[in-house]
JSON list of C-alpha atoms in Angstrom, two decimals:
[
{"chain": "A", "resi": 675, "resn": "UNK", "atom": "CA", "xyz": [0.00, 0.00, 0.00]},
{"chain": "A", "resi": 676, "resn": "UNK", "atom": "CA", "xyz": [1.22, 3.49, -0.77]},
{"chain": "A", "resi": 677, "resn": "UNK", "atom": "CA", "xyz": [-0.62, 6.48, 0.57]},
{"chain": "A", "resi": 678, "resn": "UNK", "atom": "CA", "xyz": [-1.43, 9.10, -2.06]},
{"chain": "A", "resi": 679, "resn": "UNK", "atom": "CA", "xyz": [-2.34, 12.41, -0.50]},
{"chain": "A", "resi": 680, "resn": "UNK", "atom": "CA", "xyz": [-1.74, 15.15, -3.04]},
{"chain": "A", "resi": 681, "resn": "UNK", "atom": "CA", "xyz": [-2.04, 18.64, -1.68]},
{"chain": "A", "resi": 682, "resn": "UNK", "atom": "CA", "xyz": [-3.40, 21.09, -4.24]},
{"chain": "A", "resi": 683, "resn": "UNK", "atom": "CA", "xyz": [-2.95, 24.88, -4.27]},
{"chain": "A", "resi": 684, "resn": "UNK", "atom": "CA", "xyz": [-5.58, 26.52, -2.09]},
{"chain": "A", "resi": 685, "resn": "UNK", "atom": "CA", "xyz": [-6.67, 29.92, -0.84]},
{"chain": "A", "resi": 686, "resn": "UNK", "atom": "CA", "xyz": [-5.05, 31.24, 2.35]},
{"chain": "A", "resi": 687, "resn": "UNK", "atom": "CA", "xyz": [-7.99, 30.42, 4.65]},
{"chain": "A", "resi": 688, "resn": "UNK", "atom": "CA", "xyz": [-7.92, 26.80, 3.51]},
{"chain": "A", "resi": 689, "resn": "UNK", "atom": "CA", "xyz": [-4.15, 26.63, 4.04]},
{"chain": "A", "resi": 690, "resn": "UNK", "atom": "CA", "xyz": [-4.64, 27.92, 7.59]},
{"chain": "A", "resi": 691, "resn": "UNK", "atom": "CA", "xyz": [-7.35, 25.31, 8.22]},
{"chain": "A", "resi": 692, "resn": "UNK", "atom": "CA", "xyz": [-5.07, 22.56, 6.95]},
{"chain": "A", "resi": 693, "resn": "UNK", "atom": "CA", "xyz": [-2.24, 23.79, 9.15]},
{"chain": "A", "resi": 694, "resn": "UNK", "atom": "CA", "xyz": [-4.49, 23.75, 12.22]},
{"chain": "A", "resi": 695, "resn": "UNK", "atom": "CA", "xyz": [-5.69, 20.24, 11.42]},
{"chain": "A", "resi": 696, "resn": "UNK", "atom": "CA", "xyz": [-2.09, 19.06, 10.93]},
{"chain": "A", "resi": 697, "resn": "UNK", "atom": "CA", "xyz": [-1.22, 20.57, 14.32]},
{"chain": "A", "resi": 698, "resn": "UNK", "atom": "CA", "xyz": [-4.08, 18.65, 15.96]},
{"chain": "A", "resi": 699, "resn": "UNK", "atom": "CA", "xyz": [-3.05, 15.43, 14.19]},
{"chain": "A", "resi": 700, "resn": "UNK", "atom": "CA", "xyz": [0.57, 15.92, 15.30]},
{"chain": "A", "resi": 701, "resn": "UNK", "atom": "CA", "xyz": [-0.58, 16.07, 18.93]},
{"chain": "A", "resi": 702, "resn": "UNK", "atom": "CA", "xyz": [-2.75, 13.01, 18.46]},
{"chain": "A", "resi": 703, "resn": "UNK", "atom": "CA", "xyz": [-0.01, 11.00, 16.79]},
{"chain": "A", "resi": 704, "resn": "UNK", "atom": "CA", "xyz": [2.66, 11.89, 19.32]},
{"chain": "A", "resi": 705, "resn": "UNK", "atom": "CA", "xyz": [0.37, 11.27, 22.30]},
{"chain": "A", "resi": 706, "resn": "UNK", "atom": "CA", "xyz": [-0.52, 7.87, 20.80]},
{"chain": "A", "resi": 707, "resn": "UNK", "atom": "CA", "xyz": [3.18, 7.08, 20.30]},
{"chain": "A", "resi": 708, "resn": "UNK", "atom": "CA", "xyz": [4.18, 8.13, 23.83]},
{"chain": "A", "resi": 709, "resn": "UNK", "atom": "CA", "xyz": [1.32, 6.21, 25.44]},
{"chain": "A", "resi": 710, "resn": "UNK", "atom": "CA", "xyz": [2.21, 3.12, 23.45]},
{"chain": "A", "resi": 711, "resn": "UNK", "atom": "CA", "xyz": [5.86, 3.40, 24.55]},
{"chain": "A", "resi": 712, "resn": "UNK", "atom": "CA", "xyz": [4.64, 3.48, 28.17]},
{"chain": "A", "resi": 713, "resn": "UNK", "atom": "CA", "xyz": [2.66, 0.28, 27.63]},
{"chain": "A", "resi": 714, "resn": "UNK", "atom": "CA", "xyz": [-0.69, 1.98, 28.01]},
{"chain": "A", "resi": 715, "resn": "UNK", "atom": "CA", "xyz": [-3.82, 1.18, 26.01]},
{"chain": "A", "resi": 716, "resn": "UNK", "atom": "CA", "xyz": [-3.16, 4.12, 23.71]},
{"chain": "A", "resi": 717, "resn": "UNK", "atom": "CA", "xyz": [-5.68, 3.09, 21.09]},
{"chain": "A", "resi": 718, "resn": "UNK", "atom": "CA", "xyz": [-8.52, 2.49, 23.55]},
{"chain": "A", "resi": 719, "resn": "UNK", "atom": "CA", "xyz": [-7.92, 5.64, 25.58]},
{"chain": "A", "resi": 720, "resn": "UNK", "atom": "CA", "xyz": [-7.61, 7.92, 22.56]},
{"chain": "A", "resi": 721, "resn": "UNK", "atom": "CA", "xyz": [-10.62, 6.35, 20.83]},
{"chain": "A", "resi": 722, "resn": "UNK", "atom": "CA", "xyz": [-12.79, 7.02, 23.87]},
{"chain": "A", "resi": 723, "resn": "UNK", "atom": "CA", "xyz": [-11.60, 10.63, 24.16]},
{"chain": "A", "resi": 724, "resn": "UNK", "atom": "CA", "xyz": [-12.09, 11.34, 20.47]},
{"chain": "A", "resi": 725, "resn": "UNK", "atom": "CA", "xyz": [-15.55, 9.72, 20.46]},
{"chain": "A", "resi": 726, "resn": "UNK", "atom": "CA", "xyz": [-16.52, 11.94, 23.42]},
{"chain": "A", "resi": 727, "resn": "UNK", "atom": "CA", "xyz": [-15.27, 14.97, 21.46]},
{"chain": "A", "resi": 728, "resn": "UNK", "atom": "CA", "xyz": [-17.36, 13.90, 18.46]},
{"chain": "A", "resi": 729, "resn": "UNK", "atom": "CA", "xyz": [-20.46, 13.51, 20.60]},
{"chain": "A", "resi": 730, "resn": "UNK", "atom": "CA", "xyz": [-19.94, 17.00, 22.03]},
{"chain": "A", "resi": 731, "resn": "UNK", "atom": "CA", "xyz": [-19.50, 18.49, 18.55]},
{"chain": "A", "resi": 732, "resn": "UNK", "atom": "CA", "xyz": [-22.45, 16.48, 17.24]},
{"chain": "A", "resi": 733, "resn": "UNK", "atom": "CA", "xyz": [-24.68, 17.95, 19.92]},
{"chain": "A", "resi": 734, "resn": "UNK", "atom": "CA", "xyz": [-23.51, 21.41, 18.84]},
{"chain": "A", "resi": 735, "resn": "UNK", "atom": "CA", "xyz": [-24.34, 20.64, 15.19]},
{"chain": "A", "resi": 736, "resn": "UNK", "atom": "CA", "xyz": [-27.69, 19.23, 16.24]},
{"chain": "A", "resi": 737, "resn": "UNK", "atom": "CA", "xyz": [-28.56, 22.50, 18.01]},
{"chain": "A", "resi": 738, "resn": "UNK", "atom": "CA", "xyz": [-27.69, 24.47, 14.86]},
{"chain": "A", "resi": 739, "resn": "UNK", "atom": "CA", "xyz": [-30.21, 22.54, 12.74]},
{"chain": "A", "resi": 740, "resn": "UNK", "atom": "CA", "xyz": [-33.80, 23.80, 12.70]},
{"chain": "A", "resi": 741, "resn": "UNK", "atom": "CA", "xyz": [-34.77, 20.18, 12.00]},
{"chain": "A", "resi": 742, "resn": "UNK", "atom": "CA", "xyz": [-32.03, 17.88, 13.32]},
{"chain": "A", "resi": 743, "resn": "UNK", "atom": "CA", "xyz": [-33.75, 14.92, 11.67]},
{"chain": "A", "resi": 744, "resn": "UNK", "atom": "CA", "xyz": [-33.02, 16.41, 8.22]},
{"chain": "A", "resi": 745, "resn": "UNK", "atom": "CA", "xyz": [-29.73, 15.15, 6.80]},
{"chain": "A", "resi": 746, "resn": "UNK", "atom": "CA", "xyz": [-29.57, 18.08, 4.38]},
{"chain": "A", "resi": 747, "resn": "UNK", "atom": "CA", "xyz": [-29.48, 20.55, 7.28]},
{"chain": "A", "resi": 748, "resn": "UNK", "atom": "CA", "xyz": [-26.82, 18.47, 9.02]},
{"chain": "A", "resi": 749, "resn": "UNK", "atom": "CA", "xyz": [-24.78, 18.53, 5.79]},
{"chain": "A", "resi": 750, "resn": "UNK", "atom": "CA", "xyz": [-24.89, 22.34, 5.65]},
{"chain": "A", "resi": 751, "resn": "UNK", "atom": "CA", "xyz": [-23.83, 22.71, 9.27]},
{"chain": "A", "resi": 752, "resn": "UNK", "atom": "CA", "xyz": [-21.25, 19.90, 9.38]},
{"chain": "A", "resi": 753, "resn": "UNK", "atom": "CA", "xyz": [-19.52, 20.41, 6.04]},
{"chain": "A", "resi": 754, "resn": "UNK", "atom": "CA", "xyz": [-19.81, 24.19, 5.97]},
{"chain": "A", "resi": 755, "resn": "UNK", "atom": "CA", "xyz": [-20.72, 24.16, 2.31]},
{"chain": "A", "resi": 756, "resn": "UNK", "atom": "CA", "xyz": [-21.91, 27.78, 2.35]},
{"chain": "A", "resi": 757, "resn": "UNK", "atom": "CA", "xyz": [-18.43, 29.31, 2.63]},
{"chain": "A", "resi": 758, "resn": "UNK", "atom": "CA", "xyz": [-16.69, 26.46, 0.75]},
{"chain": "A", "resi": 759, "resn": "UNK", "atom": "CA", "xyz": [-13.70, 26.54, 3.16]},
{"chain": "A", "resi": 760, "resn": "UNK", "atom": "CA", "xyz": [-14.62, 23.19, 4.75]},
{"chain": "A", "resi": 761, "resn": "UNK", "atom": "CA", "xyz": [-14.98, 21.38, 1.44]},
{"chain": "A", "resi": 762, "resn": "UNK", "atom": "CA", "xyz": [-11.74, 22.88, 0.10]},
{"chain": "A", "resi": 763, "resn": "UNK", "atom": "CA", "xyz": [-9.81, 21.98, 3.26]},
{"chain": "A", "resi": 764, "resn": "UNK", "atom": "CA", "xyz": [-10.34, 18.29, 2.54]},
{"chain": "A", "resi": 765, "resn": "UNK", "atom": "CA", "xyz": [-10.76, 18.58, -1.23]},
{"chain": "A", "resi": 766, "resn": "UNK", "atom": "CA", "xyz": [-14.38, 17.44, -0.91]},
{"chain": "A", "resi": 767, "resn": "UNK", "atom": "CA", "xyz": [-16.63, 16.64, -3.79]},
{"chain": "A", "resi": 768, "resn": "UNK", "atom": "CA", "xyz": [-19.58, 14.41, -4.56]},
{"chain": "A", "resi": 769, "resn": "UNK", "atom": "CA", "xyz": [-21.38, 16.04, -1.65]},
{"chain": "A", "resi": 770, "resn": "UNK", "atom": "CA", "xyz": [-24.92, 14.65, -1.63]},
{"chain": "A", "resi": 771, "resn": "UNK", "atom": "CA", "xyz": [-27.59, 14.92, 1.00]},
{"chain": "A", "resi": 772, "resn": "UNK", "atom": "CA", "xyz": [-31.25, 14.29, 1.56]},
{"chain": "A", "resi": 773, "resn": "UNK", "atom": "CA", "xyz": [-33.39, 13.82, 4.63]},
{"chain": "A", "resi": 774, "resn": "UNK", "atom": "CA", "xyz": [-31.81, 10.45, 5.52]},
{"chain": "A", "resi": 775, "resn": "UNK", "atom": "CA", "xyz": [-28.32, 10.55, 3.98]},
{"chain": "A", "resi": 776, "resn": "UNK", "atom": "CA", "xyz": [-25.17, 12.62, 3.70]},
{"chain": "A", "resi": 777, "resn": "UNK", "atom": "CA", "xyz": [-22.32, 11.37, 1.56]},
{"chain": "A", "resi": 778, "resn": "UNK", "atom": "CA", "xyz": [-19.05, 13.01, 0.60]},
{"chain": "A", "resi": 779, "resn": "UNK", "atom": "CA", "xyz": [-15.64, 12.16, -0.81]},
{"chain": "A", "resi": 780, "resn": "UNK", "atom": "CA", "xyz": [-12.38, 13.69, 0.45]},
{"chain": "A", "resi": 781, "resn": "UNK", "atom": "CA", "xyz": [-9.37, 13.95, -1.87]},
{"chain": "A", "resi": 782, "resn": "UNK", "atom": "CA", "xyz": [-6.93, 15.35, 0.69]},
{"chain": "A", "resi": 783, "resn": "UNK", "atom": "CA", "xyz": [-6.33, 14.72, 4.40]},
{"chain": "A", "resi": 784, "resn": "UNK", "atom": "CA", "xyz": [-4.27, 17.09, 6.54]},
{"chain": "A", "resi": 785, "resn": "UNK", "atom": "CA", "xyz": [-4.21, 14.51, 9.33]},
{"chain": "A", "resi": 786, "resn": "UNK", "atom": "CA", "xyz": [-2.51, 11.94, 7.09]},
{"chain": "A", "resi": 787, "resn": "UNK", "atom": "CA", "xyz": [-0.13, 14.64, 5.94]},
{"chain": "A", "resi": 788, "resn": "UNK", "atom": "CA", "xyz": [0.92, 15.31, 9.55]},
{"chain": "A", "resi": 789, "resn": "UNK", "atom": "CA", "xyz": [1.35, 11.63, 10.39]},
{"chain": "A", "resi": 790, "resn": "UNK", "atom": "CA", "xyz": [3.50, 11.03, 7.31]},
{"chain": "A", "resi": 791, "resn": "UNK", "atom": "CA", "xyz": [5.65, 14.07, 8.22]},
{"chain": "A", "resi": 792, "resn": "UNK", "atom": "CA", "xyz": [6.17, 12.47, 11.65]},
{"chain": "A", "resi": 793, "resn": "UNK", "atom": "CA", "xyz": [7.46, 9.33, 9.94]},
{"chain": "A", "resi": 794, "resn": "UNK", "atom": "CA", "xyz": [4.63, 6.98, 10.87]},
{"chain": "A", "resi": 795, "resn": "UNK", "atom": "CA", "xyz": [4.35, 3.95, 8.60]},
{"chain": "A", "resi": 796, "resn": "UNK", "atom": "CA", "xyz": [1.27, 3.34, 6.46]},
{"chain": "A", "resi": 797, "resn": "UNK", "atom": "CA", "xyz": [-0.21, 0.83, 8.91]},
{"chain": "A", "resi": 798, "resn": "UNK", "atom": "CA", "xyz": [0.03, 3.31, 11.80]},
{"chain": "A", "resi": 799, "resn": "UNK", "atom": "CA", "xyz": [-1.45, 6.07, 9.62]},
{"chain": "A", "resi": 800, "resn": "UNK", "atom": "CA", "xyz": [-4.41, 3.81, 8.80]},
{"chain": "A", "resi": 801, "resn": "UNK", "atom": "CA", "xyz": [-4.92, 3.04, 12.51]},
{"chain": "A", "resi": 802, "resn": "UNK", "atom": "CA", "xyz": [-4.66, 6.72, 13.52]},
{"chain": "A", "resi": 803, "resn": "UNK", "atom": "CA", "xyz": [-7.14, 7.58, 10.76]},
{"chain": "A", "resi": 804, "resn": "UNK", "atom": "CA", "xyz": [-9.64, 5.04, 12.05]},
{"chain": "A", "resi": 805, "resn": "UNK", "atom": "CA", "xyz": [-9.17, 6.33, 15.59]},
{"chain": "A", "resi": 806, "resn": "UNK", "atom": "CA", "xyz": [-9.69, 9.92, 14.40]},
{"chain": "A", "resi": 807, "resn": "UNK", "atom": "CA", "xyz": [-12.87, 8.86, 12.60]},
{"chain": "A", "resi": 808, "resn": "UNK", "atom": "CA", "xyz": [-14.34, 7.93, 15.99]},
{"chain": "A", "resi": 809, "resn": "UNK", "atom": "CA", "xyz": [-14.96, 11.68, 16.29]},
{"chain": "A", "resi": 810, "resn": "UNK", "atom": "CA", "xyz": [-17.08, 11.56, 13.17]},
{"chain": "A", "resi": 811, "resn": "UNK", "atom": "CA", "xyz": [-18.78, 8.42, 14.44]},
{"chain": "A", "resi": 812, "resn": "UNK", "atom": "CA", "xyz": [-19.62, 10.34, 17.62]},
{"chain": "A", "resi": 813, "resn": "UNK", "atom": "CA", "xyz": [-21.02, 13.20, 15.54]},
{"chain": "A", "resi": 814, "resn": "UNK", "atom": "CA", "xyz": [-23.15, 10.72, 13.60]},
{"chain": "A", "resi": 815, "resn": "UNK", "atom": "CA", "xyz": [-24.41, 9.18, 16.84]},
{"chain": "A", "resi": 816, "resn": "UNK", "atom": "CA", "xyz": [-25.38, 12.56, 18.26]},
{"chain": "A", "resi": 817, "resn": "UNK", "atom": "CA", "xyz": [-27.28, 13.27, 15.03]},
{"chain": "A", "resi": 818, "resn": "UNK", "atom": "CA", "xyz": [-29.15, 9.94, 15.22]},
{"chain": "A", "resi": 819, "resn": "UNK", "atom": "CA", "xyz": [-27.18, 8.59, 12.27]},
{"chain": "A", "resi": 820, "resn": "UNK", "atom": "CA", "xyz": [-24.61, 5.93, 11.48]},
{"chain": "A", "resi": 821, "resn": "UNK", "atom": "CA", "xyz": [-21.35, 6.54, 9.64]},
{"chain": "A", "resi": 822, "resn": "UNK", "atom": "CA", "xyz": [-19.94, 4.15, 7.05]},
{"chain": "A", "resi": 823, "resn": "UNK", "atom": "CA", "xyz": [-16.37, 4.83, 6.00]},
{"chain": "A", "resi": 824, "resn": "UNK", "atom": "CA", "xyz": [-15.72, 2.66, 2.97]},
{"chain": "A", "resi": 825, "resn": "UNK", "atom": "CA", "xyz": [-12.44, 4.05, 1.58]},
{"chain": "A", "resi": 826, "resn": "UNK", "atom": "CA", "xyz": [-9.71, 6.11, 3.21]},
{"chain": "A", "resi": 827, "resn": "UNK", "atom": "CA", "xyz": [-6.65, 7.91, 1.93]},
{"chain": "A", "resi": 828, "resn": "UNK", "atom": "CA", "xyz": [-4.78, 6.43, 4.89]},
{"chain": "A", "resi": 829, "resn": "UNK", "atom": "CA", "xyz": [-5.46, 2.92, 3.54]},
{"chain": "A", "resi": 830, "resn": "UNK", "atom": "CA", "xyz": [-4.07, 3.89, 0.13]},
{"chain": "A", "resi": 831, "resn": "UNK", "atom": "CA", "xyz": [-7.41, 4.67, -1.54]},
{"chain": "A", "resi": 832, "resn": "UNK", "atom": "CA", "xyz": [-7.75, 7.64, -3.88]},
{"chain": "A", "resi": 833, "resn": "UNK", "atom": "CA", "xyz": [-10.37, 9.23, -1.61]},
{"chain": "A", "resi": 834, "resn": "UNK", "atom": "CA", "xyz": [-12.07, 8.94, 1.75]},
{"chain": "A", "resi": 835, "resn": "UNK", "atom": "CA", "xyz": [-15.73, 8.06, 1.27]},
{"chain": "A", "resi": 836, "resn": "UNK", "atom": "CA", "xyz": [-18.05, 8.96, 4.12]},
{"chain": "A", "resi": 837, "resn": "UNK", "atom": "CA", "xyz": [-21.73, 8.06, 4.23]},
{"chain": "A", "resi": 838, "resn": "UNK", "atom": "CA", "xyz": [-23.88, 9.23, 7.15]},
{"chain": "A", "resi": 839, "resn": "UNK", "atom": "CA", "xyz": [-27.33, 7.64, 7.17]},
{"chain": "A", "resi": 840, "resn": "UNK", "atom": "CA", "xyz": [-30.35, 6.89, 9.32]}
]
């Protein structure tokens, strides 16, 4: 497997977003590494913390939706499609939503970029990616949805494919 994560030229706001996400991923990766070195259950502990974070954020998104049961409203709030910064940060396209579904593809991942810069191997990047996605799983849960993650850049796929559904 070879991770392909091609950064494309972006506007300044998107570059700042990506930098902030890389910073967060650097913390996550190094905390994971240090916990593992100490013989702690790094994966379990970090998964639980990230899931809690996702649930907190999901509740915030839920409160921003006039009708939290409407996947289209969740899509607008979660992906920030109005200003286009969110979609550009992850190179999103194929954004589709209806009352019961939200699906999107990501062509770039700043988290993977950070983990590769730290020298983590592909297997560790894939694990860290799955752990990080527990935040999105928590968001889905708070919204009364389920998240399927079929492809990921961290596993060597061309894109990350996310599908939130009821």
